[in-house]
mmCIF file of C-alpha atoms in Angstrom:
data_model
loop_
_atom_site.group_PDB
_atom_site.id
_atom_site.type_symbol
_atom_site.label_atom_id
_atom_site.label_comp_id
_atom_site.label_asym_id
_atom_site.label_seq_id
_atom_site.Cartn_x
_atom_site.Cartn_y
_atom_site.Cartn_z
ATOM 1 C CA MET A 1 153.200 109.054 57.959
ATOM 2 C CA ARG A 2 156.885 108.426 57.493
ATOM 3 C CA GLY A 3 157.997 111.886 56.524
ATOM 4 C CA PHE A 4 157.191 113.004 53.036
ATOM 5 C CA ASP A 5 158.888 110.344 50.940
ATOM 6 C CA PRO A 6 156.701 109.348 47.963
ATOM 7 C CA LYS A 7 158.733 106.122 47.652
ATOM 8 C CA HIS A 8 157.701 104.975 51.126
ATOM 9 C CA PRO A 9 154.899 102.373 50.998
ATOM 10 C CA ASP A 10 152.746 104.369 53.428
ATOM 11 C CA PHE A 11 152.978 107.621 51.465
ATOM 12 C CA PHE A 12 149.655 107.042 49.667
ATOM 13 C CA ASP A 13 147.954 105.277 52.583
ATOM 14 C CA ARG A 14 144.870 107.347 53.504
ATOM 15 C CA ASP A 15 144.694 105.976 57.053
ATOM 16 C CA ASP A 16 148.318 106.893 57.655
ATOM 17 C CA LEU A 17 147.751 110.338 56.144
ATOM 18 C CA GLU A 18 144.689 110.935 58.294
ATOM 19 C CA ALA A 19 146.538 109.810 61.433
ATOM 20 C CA GLU A 20 149.308 112.334 60.709
ATOM 21 C CA MET A 21 146.739 115.057 60.006
ATOM 22 C CA ASP A 22 145.036 114.298 63.308
ATOM 23 C CA ARG A 23 148.334 114.354 65.193
ATOM 24 C CA ILE A 24 149.353 117.706 63.721
ATOM 25 C CA ASN A 25 145.870 119.227 64.043
ATOM 26 C CA ASP A 26 145.740 118.251 67.725
ATOM 27 C CA ILE A 27 149.109 119.924 68.353
ATOM 28 C CA CYS A 28 148.057 123.062 66.449
ATOM 29 C CA HIS A 29 144.721 123.222 68.246
ATOM 30 C CA GLY A 30 146.470 123.113 71.598
ATOM 31 C CA CYS A 31 149.026 125.778 70.728
ATOM 32 C CA ARG A 32 147.237 128.361 68.529
ATOM 33 C CA LEU A 33 150.265 130.597 67.901
ATOM 34 C CA CYS A 34 149.396 130.512 64.210
ATOM 35 C CA PHE A 35 145.752 131.660 64.560
ATOM 36 C CA ASN A 36 146.258 134.819 62.484
ATOM 37 C CA LEU A 37 148.625 133.559 59.787
ATOM 38 C CA CYS A 38 146.285 131.936 57.270
ATOM 39 C CA PRO A 39 142.648 130.854 57.000
ATOM 40 C CA SER A 40 143.471 127.181 57.647
ATOM 41 C CA PHE A 41 143.980 127.719 61.344
ATOM 42 C CA PRO A 42 140.719 129.531 62.144
ATOM 43 C CA ALA A 43 138.911 126.813 60.151
ATOM 44 C CA LEU A 44 140.642 124.135 62.228
ATOM 45 C CA PHE A 45 140.014 125.870 65.535
ATOM 46 C CA ASP A 46 136.379 126.660 64.677
ATOM 47 C CA ALA A 47 135.669 123.078 63.586
ATOM 48 C CA MET A 48 137.029 121.707 66.832
ATOM 49 C CA ASP A 49 135.666 124.397 69.156
ATOM 50 C CA GLU A 50 132.182 124.655 67.672
ATOM 51 C CA GLY A 51 131.865 120.871 67.600
ATOM 52 C CA ASP A 52 133.225 120.702 71.158
ATOM 53 C CA LEU A 53 135.700 118.081 69.941
ATOM 54 C CA GLU A 54 138.510 116.807 72.128
ATOM 55 C CA HIS A 55 140.607 115.337 69.311
ATOM 56 C CA ALA A 56 141.056 116.084 65.628
ATOM 57 C CA ARG A 57 140.158 112.486 64.771
ATOM 58 C CA GLU A 58 136.569 113.466 65.646
ATOM 59 C CA MET A 59 136.483 115.952 62.751
ATOM 60 C CA SER A 60 134.768 114.838 59.573
ATOM 61 C CA TRP A 61 136.821 114.254 56.444
ATOM 62 C CA ALA A 62 135.107 117.316 54.903
ATOM 63 C CA GLN A 63 136.214 119.495 57.831
ATOM 64 C CA LYS A 64 139.773 118.227 57.479
ATOM 65 C CA MET A 65 139.750 118.897 53.738
ATOM 66 C CA ARG A 66 138.498 122.445 54.360
ATOM 67 C CA VAL A 67 141.606 123.057 56.486
ATOM 68 C CA VAL A 68 143.753 121.615 53.687
ATOM 69 C CA ASP A 69 142.012 123.663 50.985
ATOM 70 C CA LEU A 70 142.442 126.919 52.904
ATOM 71 C CA CYS A 71 146.210 126.475 53.235
ATOM 72 C CA TYR A 72 147.904 128.351 50.416
ATOM 73 C CA ASN A 73 151.341 127.067 51.415
ATOM 74 C CA CYS A 74 152.787 130.468 52.286
ATOM 75 C CA LYS A 75 154.779 128.745 55.060
ATOM 76 C CA LEU A 76 154.375 131.669 57.468
ATOM 77 C CA CYS A 77 153.402 129.189 60.166
ATOM 78 C CA PHE A 78 156.624 127.198 59.908
ATOM 79 C CA PRO A 79 159.044 129.761 61.413
ATOM 80 C CA LYS A 80 156.483 130.782 64.070
ATOM 81 C CA CYS A 81 155.754 127.205 65.161
ATOM 82 C CA PRO A 82 157.638 126.010 68.252
ATOM 83 C CA HIS A 83 157.128 122.357 67.248
ATOM 84 C CA THR A 84 158.999 122.190 63.929
ATOM 85 C CA PRO A 85 162.143 120.073 63.547
ATOM 86 C CA PRO A 86 164.347 119.549 65.490
ATOM 87 C CA HIS A 87 161.514 119.487 68.076
ATOM 88 C CA GLU A 88 160.404 115.987 69.064
ATOM 89 C CA TYR A 89 156.960 116.576 67.451
ATOM 90 C CA GLU A 90 158.550 117.101 64.000
ATOM 91 C CA LEU A 91 155.552 119.228 62.967
ATOM 92 C CA ASP A 92 155.506 120.511 59.378
ATOM 93 C CA PHE A 93 151.999 121.802 58.691
ATOM 94 C CA PRO A 94 152.664 123.285 55.213
ATOM 95 C CA ALA A 95 154.394 120.125 53.957
ATOM 96 C CA LEU A 96 151.474 118.011 55.142
ATOM 97 C CA MET A 97 148.944 120.253 53.454
#
């Protein structure tokens, strides 16, 4: 996913979107600082832990959409996250959701 530019040709590409979701979900799953900030994170962690998954790409589309649906875009995770820009991971969970 090339940022969040709707004019970019990959903006509506589902494979590109899912790859970015997997990348961000893997980072979040490894960090867990946001576990208590909104229901998206427990849903993500439970899906991966209960399924004994190593990578977010192993989650079903329905599990990924549950994480998306539970995010109410409060953006509390953004200031708490150590991986937001200017970090090399450029993680922006609320913008992705």
